[in-house]
Short mmCIF file of C-alpha atoms in Angstrom, two decimals:
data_model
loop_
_atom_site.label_atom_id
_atom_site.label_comp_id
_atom_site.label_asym_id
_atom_site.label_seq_id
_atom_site.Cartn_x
_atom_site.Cartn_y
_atom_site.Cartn_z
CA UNK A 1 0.00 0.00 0.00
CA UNK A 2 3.10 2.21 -0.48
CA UNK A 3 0.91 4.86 -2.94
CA UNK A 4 -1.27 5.31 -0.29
CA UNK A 5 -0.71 9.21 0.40
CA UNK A 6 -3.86 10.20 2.87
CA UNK A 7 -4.90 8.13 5.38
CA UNK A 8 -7.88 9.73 7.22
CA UNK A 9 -10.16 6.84 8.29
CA UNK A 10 -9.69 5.42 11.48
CA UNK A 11 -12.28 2.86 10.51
CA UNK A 12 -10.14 2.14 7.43
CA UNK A 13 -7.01 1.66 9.53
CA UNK A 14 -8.83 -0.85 11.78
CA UNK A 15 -9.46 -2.77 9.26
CA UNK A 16 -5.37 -2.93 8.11
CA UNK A 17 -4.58 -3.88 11.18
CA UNK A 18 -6.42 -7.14 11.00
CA UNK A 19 -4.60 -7.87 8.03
CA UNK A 20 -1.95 -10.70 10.13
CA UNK A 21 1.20 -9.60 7.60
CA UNK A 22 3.37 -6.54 6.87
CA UNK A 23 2.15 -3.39 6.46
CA UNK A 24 3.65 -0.76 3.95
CA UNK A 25 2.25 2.26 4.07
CA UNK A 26 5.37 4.17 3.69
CA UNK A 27 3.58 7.02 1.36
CA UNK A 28 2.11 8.07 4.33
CA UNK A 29 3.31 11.28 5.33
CA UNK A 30 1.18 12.48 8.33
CA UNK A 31 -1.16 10.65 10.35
CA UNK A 32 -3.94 11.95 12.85
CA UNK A 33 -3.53 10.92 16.22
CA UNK A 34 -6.44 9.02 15.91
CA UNK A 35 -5.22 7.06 12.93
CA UNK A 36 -1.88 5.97 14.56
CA UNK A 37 -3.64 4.80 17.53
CA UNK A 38 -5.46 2.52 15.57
CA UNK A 39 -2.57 1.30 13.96
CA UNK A 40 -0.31 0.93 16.83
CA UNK A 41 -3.10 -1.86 17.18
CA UNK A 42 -1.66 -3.73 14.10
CA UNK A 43 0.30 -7.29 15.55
CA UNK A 44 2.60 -7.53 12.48
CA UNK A 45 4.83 -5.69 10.99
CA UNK A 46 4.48 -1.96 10.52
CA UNK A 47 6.60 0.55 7.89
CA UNK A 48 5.34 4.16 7.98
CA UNK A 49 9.25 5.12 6.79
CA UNK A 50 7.40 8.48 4.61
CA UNK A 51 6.28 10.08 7.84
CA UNK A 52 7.53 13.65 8.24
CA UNK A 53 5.59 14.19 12.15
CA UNK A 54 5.18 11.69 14.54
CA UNK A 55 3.36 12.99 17.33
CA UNK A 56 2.03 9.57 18.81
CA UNK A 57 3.68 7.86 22.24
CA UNK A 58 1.65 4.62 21.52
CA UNK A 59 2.36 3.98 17.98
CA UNK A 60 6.71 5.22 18.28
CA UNK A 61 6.08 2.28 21.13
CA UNK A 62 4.35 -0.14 18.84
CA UNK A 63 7.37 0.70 16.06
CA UNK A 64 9.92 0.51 18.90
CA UNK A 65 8.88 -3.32 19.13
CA UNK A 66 10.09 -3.70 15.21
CA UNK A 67 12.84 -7.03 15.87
CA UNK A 68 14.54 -5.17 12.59
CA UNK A 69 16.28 -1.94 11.88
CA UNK A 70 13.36 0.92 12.12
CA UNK A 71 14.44 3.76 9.16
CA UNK A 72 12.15 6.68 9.81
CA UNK A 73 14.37 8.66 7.50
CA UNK A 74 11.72 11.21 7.00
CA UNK A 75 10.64 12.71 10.36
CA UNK A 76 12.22 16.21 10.73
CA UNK A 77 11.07 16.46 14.32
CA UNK A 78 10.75 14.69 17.50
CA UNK A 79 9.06 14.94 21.24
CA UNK A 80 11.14 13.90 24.16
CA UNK A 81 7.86 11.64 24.68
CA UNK A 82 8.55 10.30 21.32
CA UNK A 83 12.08 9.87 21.06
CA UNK A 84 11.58 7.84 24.75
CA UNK A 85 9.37 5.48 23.47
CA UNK A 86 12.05 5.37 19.80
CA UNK A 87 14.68 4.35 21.98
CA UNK A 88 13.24 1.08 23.69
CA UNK A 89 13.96 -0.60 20.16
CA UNK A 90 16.65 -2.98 20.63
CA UNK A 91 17.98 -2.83 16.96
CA UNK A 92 19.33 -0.28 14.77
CA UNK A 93 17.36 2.87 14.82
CA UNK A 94 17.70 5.11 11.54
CA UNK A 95 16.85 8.84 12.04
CA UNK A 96 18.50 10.57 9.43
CA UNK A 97 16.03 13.30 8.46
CA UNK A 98 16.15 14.78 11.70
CA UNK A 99 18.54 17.59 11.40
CA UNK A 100 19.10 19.54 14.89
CA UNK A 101 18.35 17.91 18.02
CA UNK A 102 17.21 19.39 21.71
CA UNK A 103 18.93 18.14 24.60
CA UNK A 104 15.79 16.68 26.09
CA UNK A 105 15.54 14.90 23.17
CA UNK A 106 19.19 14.05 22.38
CA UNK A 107 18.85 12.57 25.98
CA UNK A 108 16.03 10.41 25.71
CA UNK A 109 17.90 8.69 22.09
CA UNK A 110 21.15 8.31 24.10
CA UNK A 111 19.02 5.81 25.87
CA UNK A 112 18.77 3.61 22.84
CA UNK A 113 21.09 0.30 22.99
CA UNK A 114 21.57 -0.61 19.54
CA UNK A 115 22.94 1.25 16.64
CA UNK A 116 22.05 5.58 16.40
CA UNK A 117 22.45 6.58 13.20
CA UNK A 118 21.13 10.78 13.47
CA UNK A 119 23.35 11.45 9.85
CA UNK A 120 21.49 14.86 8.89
CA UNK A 121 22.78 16.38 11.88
CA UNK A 122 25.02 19.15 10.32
CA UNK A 123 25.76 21.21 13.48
CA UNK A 124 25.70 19.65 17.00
CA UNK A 125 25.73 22.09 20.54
CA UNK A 126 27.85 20.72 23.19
CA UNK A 127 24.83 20.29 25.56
CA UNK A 128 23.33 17.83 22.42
CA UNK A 129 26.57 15.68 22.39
CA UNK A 130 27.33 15.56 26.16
CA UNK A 131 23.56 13.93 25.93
CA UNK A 132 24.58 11.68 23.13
CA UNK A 133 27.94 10.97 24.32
CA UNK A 134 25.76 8.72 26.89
CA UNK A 135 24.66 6.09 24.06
CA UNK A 136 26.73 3.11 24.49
CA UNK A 137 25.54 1.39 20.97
CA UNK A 138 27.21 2.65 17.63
CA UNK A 139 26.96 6.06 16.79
CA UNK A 140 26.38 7.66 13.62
CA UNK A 141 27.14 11.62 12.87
CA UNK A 142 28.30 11.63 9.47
CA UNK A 143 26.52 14.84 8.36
CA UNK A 144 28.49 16.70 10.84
CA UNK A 145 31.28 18.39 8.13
CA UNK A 146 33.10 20.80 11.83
CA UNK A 147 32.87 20.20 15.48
CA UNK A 148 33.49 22.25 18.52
CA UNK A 149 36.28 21.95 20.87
CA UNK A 150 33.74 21.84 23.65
CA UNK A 151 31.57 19.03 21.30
CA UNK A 152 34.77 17.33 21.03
CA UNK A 153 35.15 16.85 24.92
CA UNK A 154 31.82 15.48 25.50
CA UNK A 155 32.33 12.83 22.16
CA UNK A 156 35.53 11.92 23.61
CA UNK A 157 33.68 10.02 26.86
CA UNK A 158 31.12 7.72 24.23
CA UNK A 159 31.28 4.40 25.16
CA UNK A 160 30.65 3.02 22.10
CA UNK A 161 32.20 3.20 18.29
CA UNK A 162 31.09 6.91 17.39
CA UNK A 163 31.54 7.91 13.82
CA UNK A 164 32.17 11.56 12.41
CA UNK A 165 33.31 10.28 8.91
CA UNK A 166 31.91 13.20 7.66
CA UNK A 167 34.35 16.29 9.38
CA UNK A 168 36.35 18.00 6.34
CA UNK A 169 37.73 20.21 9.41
CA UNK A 170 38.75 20.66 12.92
CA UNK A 171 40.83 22.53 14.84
CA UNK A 172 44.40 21.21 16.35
CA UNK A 173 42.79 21.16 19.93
CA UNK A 174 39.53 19.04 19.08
CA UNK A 175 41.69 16.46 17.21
CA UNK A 176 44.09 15.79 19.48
CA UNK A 177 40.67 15.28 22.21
CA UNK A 178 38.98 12.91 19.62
CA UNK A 179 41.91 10.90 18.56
CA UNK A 180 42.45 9.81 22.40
CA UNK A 181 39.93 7.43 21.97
CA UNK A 182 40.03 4.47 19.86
CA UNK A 183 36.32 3.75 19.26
CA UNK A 184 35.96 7.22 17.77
CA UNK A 185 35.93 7.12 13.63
CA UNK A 186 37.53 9.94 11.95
CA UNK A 187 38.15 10.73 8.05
CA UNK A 188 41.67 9.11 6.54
CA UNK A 189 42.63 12.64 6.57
CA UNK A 190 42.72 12.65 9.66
CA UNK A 191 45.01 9.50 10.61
CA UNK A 192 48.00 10.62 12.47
CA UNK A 193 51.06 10.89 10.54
CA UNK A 194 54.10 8.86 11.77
#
């Protein structure tokens, strides 16, 4: 059902969730609260990877229980509330449309155990990666291209592999603070030189 665009009917989306199978409704852009409550119902698997907004606690929980990687590529915000329930999944959890992050909600993804990968982040705060510094699965920040000195110390306490593939610079100070630890992935250009 991946042309469906508008889905408006919350007696239409209790019927889909008796369907026992997979779901695709990933041409789905918005739903009404109503609507994802309904199918938060659905047993099997659900892929909603179009939506922009999600805005419901019960259905990010019924996602969260995907036993596969949940890509939700194309939300551009998030709740705290939200990105709570987001980070009970115990797989890898895509979010690479978001592209800032609040601490509140940078806090309540650090909580997520498997793989982060937040890749349209472009700038970062320091408050946002002492907060994500806290996630001890893989790490993802690719779309940052510069980091902070102050960004730098925070990254430098992850517990897990972090990677910033994507700096083309940095200064001297923040380098020499990233490079100290070993599950921290820079760019080639960036390998010491002996």
């Amino acid at each position: 059902l991946n042309g469906l665009t508008v889905l408006n009917s919350v007696a239409l989306a209790r019927k889909l969730v008796k369907h026992e199978d997979w779901i695709f409704l990933n041409g789905l852009t918005t739903l009404t609260p109503e609507v994802a409550e309904a199918l938060a119902k659905h047993e099997g698997e659900l892929y909603l990877d179009g939506l922009t907004v999600l805005n419901s606690v019960a259905l990010a929980r019924k996602l969260a229980e995907r036993t596969v990687d949940l890509h939700l590529d194309g939300l551009t915000t998030l709740t705290p509330e939200v990105a709570e329930a987001l980070a009970k999944h115990e797989v890898g959890l895509t979010l690479s449309g978001l592209t800032t992050l609040t601490p509140e909600v940078a806090e309540a993804l650090a909580k997520h155990e498997g793989g982060l990968s937040l890749d349209g982040l472009t700038k970062i705060t320091p408050e946002v990666a002492e907060a994500l510094a806290k996630h001890e699965g893989g790490l993802s920040l690719v779309g940052l291209t510069t980091i902070t000195p102050e960004a730098a110390e925070a990254f430098a306490k992850c517990g897990g592999v972090l990677g910033l593939n994507g700096l083309t610079t940095i200064t001297p100070e923040a380098l020499k603070v990233l490079r100290a630890n070993p599950d921290i992935r820079l760019p080639s250009k960036f390998d010491e030189k002996p």
